[in-house]
């Protein structure tokens, strides 16, 4: 399991030292029916510390011991969440919180973050999966990615102050979580297709903005012109990045398929060599031993190639999937900016129309309407400027973090 460690400095530096990660082993999830109840969080007060220099992180978060719960169509996986608050935070009491959380709880948390912090980059969640969703491999993959989601949330200087976090951490019952979740439905996280097939990545790699790179469609249906060349270039760059990741994933899928075919062929050859050894046992012990050693060598080659496939999945495939999810989160953030831009340009058009009417037929009523339209335009401009500044800062942070953290396996080349 990965341990997420958060410091409580006021300024955010997008560097791994801000959020440290450890990775001890995780028990294999229970594949039986039943399981624990939905969400039973407990809180305990910490003991006193005698350290003169306190280097303990402000918050430590772990997801561990995933297990199946429920029956029939309600069967799901729950994760044992352990949150340790070592020093009082603005919205969190000092102490330890424990509770079972399932995927939809994380989805509700992300919904709340999106509603409260429009214009900020909300970390993505791992995708849904319909097939083999209870397999040990997928459950561990999801546990790891959900922990990464919390890591990113708690390392963000704004998101970690959200009022949604105390409820998420402290909820003592499934009823409390259910009440908290009764709010507008989220945008669905895309379903994952079979790994290495490119399905999930391809589904995420649809058009970023639906129309041209420089235009969006406003809520009233009119075309909104992008006034900032930097954002227009950024949208084009995102499209290019999505295309590159999709192509890389396609080629990686082909490599993994060939590697798996080679593993299967070597396993069959090793089995055939073992049969040959058995057939020669009575006639020649020397030949039997030779075939037996050949079978053993090929069995070892199989294990080495399996390790190579696992490394390719961990170092490349999982990172590609996360990369596409992050680009989708950037798209969502840019859409929040486009929504504000749409409202601003709609207010500008409305003001122009009011002024034209006032010029053609002056009246006190039209004058009041023009002043009201001007006030709404000023409000819309203030709202757009605030989101625009936020998005710029988020993009700068995202670029720095992406440059430092993406594909660490090739960083030394």
PDB file of N, CA, C and O in Angstrom, residues 141-170:
ATOM      1  N   UNK A 141      -5.148  -2.483  -8.503  1.00  0.00           N
ATOM      2  CA  UNK A 141      -4.925  -1.310  -9.366  1.00  0.00           C
ATOM      3  C   UNK A 141      -5.797  -0.151  -8.914  1.00  0.00           C
ATOM      4  O   UNK A 141      -5.326   0.983  -8.776  1.00  0.00           O
ATOM      5  N   UNK A 142      -7.081  -0.429  -8.665  1.00  0.00           N
ATOM      6  CA  UNK A 142      -7.986   0.638  -8.232  1.00  0.00           C
ATOM      7  C   UNK A 142      -7.590   1.174  -6.856  1.00  0.00           C
ATOM      8  O   UNK A 142      -7.641   2.392  -6.623  1.00  0.00           O
ATOM      9  N   UNK A 143      -7.204   0.294  -5.929  1.00  0.00           N
ATOM     10  CA  UNK A 143      -6.771   0.764  -4.611  1.00  0.00           C
ATOM     11  C   UNK A 143      -5.601   1.732  -4.735  1.00  0.00           C
ATOM     12  O   UNK A 143      -5.570   2.798  -4.116  1.00  0.00           O
ATOM     13  N   UNK A 144      -4.651   1.348  -5.570  1.00  0.00           N
ATOM     14  CA  UNK A 144      -3.466   2.181  -5.765  1.00  0.00           C
ATOM     15  C   UNK A 144      -3.828   3.540  -6.377  1.00  0.00           C
ATOM     16  O   UNK A 144      -3.315   4.588  -5.961  1.00  0.00           O
ATOM     17  N   UNK A 145      -4.741   3.543  -7.350  1.00  0.00           N
ATOM     18  CA  UNK A 145      -5.115   4.788  -8.021  1.00  0.00           C
ATOM     19  C   UNK A 145      -6.014   5.656  -7.144  1.00  0.00           C
ATOM     20  O   UNK A 145      -5.946   6.885  -7.213  1.00  0.00           O
ATOM     21  N   UNK A 146      -6.870   5.047  -6.340  1.00  0.00           N
ATOM     22  CA  UNK A 146      -7.676   5.834  -5.401  1.00  0.00           C
ATOM     23  C   UNK A 146      -6.781   6.498  -4.358  1.00  0.00           C
ATOM     24  O   UNK A 146      -7.021   7.649  -3.952  1.00  0.00           O
ATOM     25  N   UNK A 147      -5.752   5.802  -3.941  1.00  0.00           N
ATOM     26  CA  UNK A 147      -4.797   6.393  -3.004  1.00  0.00           C
ATOM     27  C   UNK A 147      -4.043   7.537  -3.670  1.00  0.00           C
ATOM     28  O   UNK A 147      -3.772   8.575  -3.041  1.00  0.00           O
ATOM     29  N   UNK A 148      -3.722   7.377  -4.954  1.00  0.00           N
ATOM     30  CA  UNK A 148      -3.065   8.461  -5.683  1.00  0.00           C
ATOM     31  C   UNK A 148      -4.002   9.671  -5.791  1.00  0.00           C
ATOM     32  O   UNK A 148      -3.550  10.812  -5.717  1.00  0.00           O
ATOM     33  N   UNK A 149      -5.308   9.415  -5.964  1.00  0.00           N
ATOM     34  CA  UNK A 149      -6.289  10.502  -6.006  1.00  0.00           C
ATOM     35  C   UNK A 149      -6.254  11.296  -4.700  1.00  0.00           C
ATOM     36  O   UNK A 149      -6.176  12.528  -4.705  1.00  0.00           O
ATOM     37  N   UNK A 150      -6.293  10.588  -3.566  1.00  0.00           N
ATOM     38  CA  UNK A 150      -6.230  11.286  -2.276  1.00  0.00           C
ATOM     39  C   UNK A 150      -4.910  12.021  -2.102  1.00  0.00           C
ATOM     40  O   UNK A 150      -4.854  13.128  -1.553  1.00  0.00           O
ATOM     41  N   UNK A 151      -3.840  11.407  -2.577  1.00  0.00           N
ATOM     42  CA  UNK A 151      -2.520  12.051  -2.509  1.00  0.00           C
ATOM     43  C   UNK A 151      -2.551  13.404  -3.209  1.00  0.00           C
ATOM     44  O   UNK A 151      -2.079  14.415  -2.674  1.00  0.00           O
ATOM     45  N   UNK A 152      -3.122  13.435  -4.393  1.00  0.00           N
ATOM     46  CA  UNK A 152      -3.165  14.681  -5.164  1.00  0.00           C
ATOM     47  C   UNK A 152      -4.089  15.715  -4.526  1.00  0.00           C
ATOM     48  O   UNK A 152      -3.790  16.917  -4.529  1.00  0.00           O
ATOM     49  N   UNK A 153      -5.217  15.252  -4.007  1.00  0.00           N
ATOM     50  CA  UNK A 153      -6.141  16.179  -3.354  1.00  0.00           C
ATOM     51  C   UNK A 153      -5.483  16.831  -2.145  1.00  0.00           C
ATOM     52  O   UNK A 153      -5.520  18.048  -1.963  1.00  0.00           O
ATOM     53  N   UNK A 154      -4.851  16.021  -1.308  1.00  0.00           N
ATOM     54  CA  UNK A 154      -4.282  16.531  -0.072  1.00  0.00           C
ATOM     55  C   UNK A 154      -2.988  17.304  -0.277  1.00  0.00           C
ATOM     56  O   UNK A 154      -2.541  18.025   0.608  1.00  0.00           O
ATOM     57  N   UNK A 155      -2.379  17.194  -1.440  1.00  0.00           N
ATOM     58  CA  UNK A 155      -1.184  17.989  -1.731  1.00  0.00           C
ATOM     59  C   UNK A 155      -1.536  19.315  -2.384  1.00  0.00           C
ATOM     60  O   UNK A 155      -0.665  20.160  -2.577  1.00  0.00           O
ATOM     61  N   UNK A 156      -2.817  19.510  -2.692  1.00  0.00           N
ATOM     62  CA  UNK A 156      -3.263  20.747  -3.339  1.00  0.00           C
ATOM     63  C   UNK A 156      -3.610  21.779  -2.270  1.00  0.00           C
ATOM     64  O   UNK A 156      -4.405  21.509  -1.372  1.00  0.00           O
ATOM     65  N   UNK A 157      -3.037  22.976  -2.338  1.00  0.00           N
ATOM     66  CA  UNK A 157      -3.216  23.960  -1.258  1.00  0.00           C
ATOM     67  C   UNK A 157      -4.651  24.436  -1.091  1.00  0.00           C
ATOM     68  O   UNK A 157      -5.020  24.908  -0.009  1.00  0.00           O
ATOM     69  N   UNK A 158      -5.466  24.340  -2.126  1.00  0.00           N
ATOM     70  CA  UNK A 158      -6.863  24.771  -2.035  1.00  0.00           C
ATOM     71  C   UNK A 158      -7.783  23.587  -1.763  1.00  0.00           C
ATOM     72  O   UNK A 158      -8.635  23.635  -0.873  1.00  0.00           O
ATOM     73  N   UNK A 159      -7.629  22.521  -2.518  1.00  0.00           N
ATOM     74  CA  UNK A 159      -8.525  21.372  -2.370  1.00  0.00           C
ATOM     75  C   UNK A 159      -8.449  20.765  -0.980  1.00  0.00           C
ATOM     76  O   UNK A 159      -9.453  20.270  -0.448  1.00  0.00           O
ATOM     77  N   UNK A 160      -7.278  20.797  -0.352  1.00  0.00           N
ATOM     78  CA  UNK A 160      -7.160  20.178   0.965  1.00  0.00           C
ATOM     79  C   UNK A 160      -7.841  20.990   2.061  1.00  0.00           C
ATOM     80  O   UNK A 160      -7.922  20.546   3.203  1.00  0.00           O
ATOM     81  N   UNK A 161      -8.349  22.184   1.714  1.00  0.00           N
ATOM     82  CA  UNK A 161      -9.126  22.966   2.667  1.00  0.00           C
ATOM     83  C   UNK A 161     -10.623  22.820   2.429  1.00  0.00           C
ATOM     84  O   UNK A 161     -11.423  23.501   3.073  1.00  0.00           O
ATOM     85  N   UNK A 162     -11.019  21.941   1.540  1.00  0.00           N
ATOM     86  CA  UNK A 162     -12.431  21.770   1.210  1.00  0.00           C
ATOM     87  C   UNK A 162     -13.222  21.255   2.406  1.00  0.00           C
ATOM     88  O   UNK A 162     -12.761  20.395   3.163  1.00  0.00           O
ATOM     89  N   UNK A 163     -14.443  21.753   2.544  1.00  0.00           N
ATOM     90  CA  UNK A 163     -15.322  21.281   3.614  1.00  0.00           C
ATOM     91  C   UNK A 163     -15.812  19.862   3.372  1.00  0.00           C
ATOM     92  O   UNK A 163     -16.393  19.244   4.264  1.00  0.00           O
ATOM     93  N   UNK A 164     -15.589  19.335   2.162  1.00  0.00           N
ATOM     94  CA  UNK A 164     -16.009  17.960   1.866  1.00  0.00           C
ATOM     95  C   UNK A 164     -15.099  16.939   2.528  1.00  0.00           C
ATOM     96  O   UNK A 164     -15.533  15.818   2.822  1.00  0.00           O
ATOM     97  N   UNK A 165     -13.847  17.294   2.781  1.00  0.00           N
ATOM     98  CA  UNK A 165     -12.898  16.318   3.315  1.00  0.00           C
ATOM     99  C   UNK A 165     -13.242  15.845   4.721  1.00  0.00           C
ATOM    100  O   UNK A 165     -13.168  14.636   4.994  1.00  0.00           O
ATOM    101  N   UNK A 166     -13.605  16.734   5.665  1.00  0.00           N
ATOM    102  CA  UNK A 166     -13.957  16.228   6.996  1.00  0.00           C
ATOM    103  C   UNK A 166     -15.109  15.230   6.967  1.00  0.00           C
ATOM    104  O   UNK A 166     -15.081  14.235   7.697  1.00  0.00           O
ATOM    105  N   UNK A 167     -16.110  15.492   6.122  1.00  0.00           N
ATOM    106  CA  UNK A 167     -17.234  14.561   6.035  1.00  0.00           C
ATOM    107  C   UNK A 167     -16.759  13.223   5.479  1.00  0.00           C
ATOM    108  O   UNK A 167     -17.119  12.157   5.986  1.00  0.00           O
ATOM    109  N   UNK A 168     -15.949  13.273   4.456  1.00  0.00           N
ATOM    110  CA  UNK A 168     -15.442  12.051   3.838  1.00  0.00           C
ATOM    111  C   UNK A 168     -14.604  11.242   4.823  1.00  0.00           C
ATOM    112  O   UNK A 168     -14.724  10.014   4.886  1.00  0.00           O
ATOM    113  N   UNK A 169     -13.775  11.914   5.604  1.00  0.00           N
ATOM    114  CA  UNK A 169     -12.904  11.216   6.541  1.00  0.00           C
ATOM    115  C   UNK A 169     -13.629  10.771   7.807  1.00  0.00           C
ATOM    116  O   UNK A 169     -13.332   9.717   8.365  1.00  0.00           O
ATOM    117  N   UNK A 170     -14.588  11.574   8.286  1.00  0.00           N
ATOM    118  CA  UNK A 170     -15.146  11.355   9.616  1.00  0.00           C
ATOM    119  C   UNK A 170     -16.483  10.614   9.624  1.00  0.00           C
ATOM    120  O   UNK A 170     -16.968  10.261  10.704  1.00  0.00           O
TER     121      UNK A 170
END
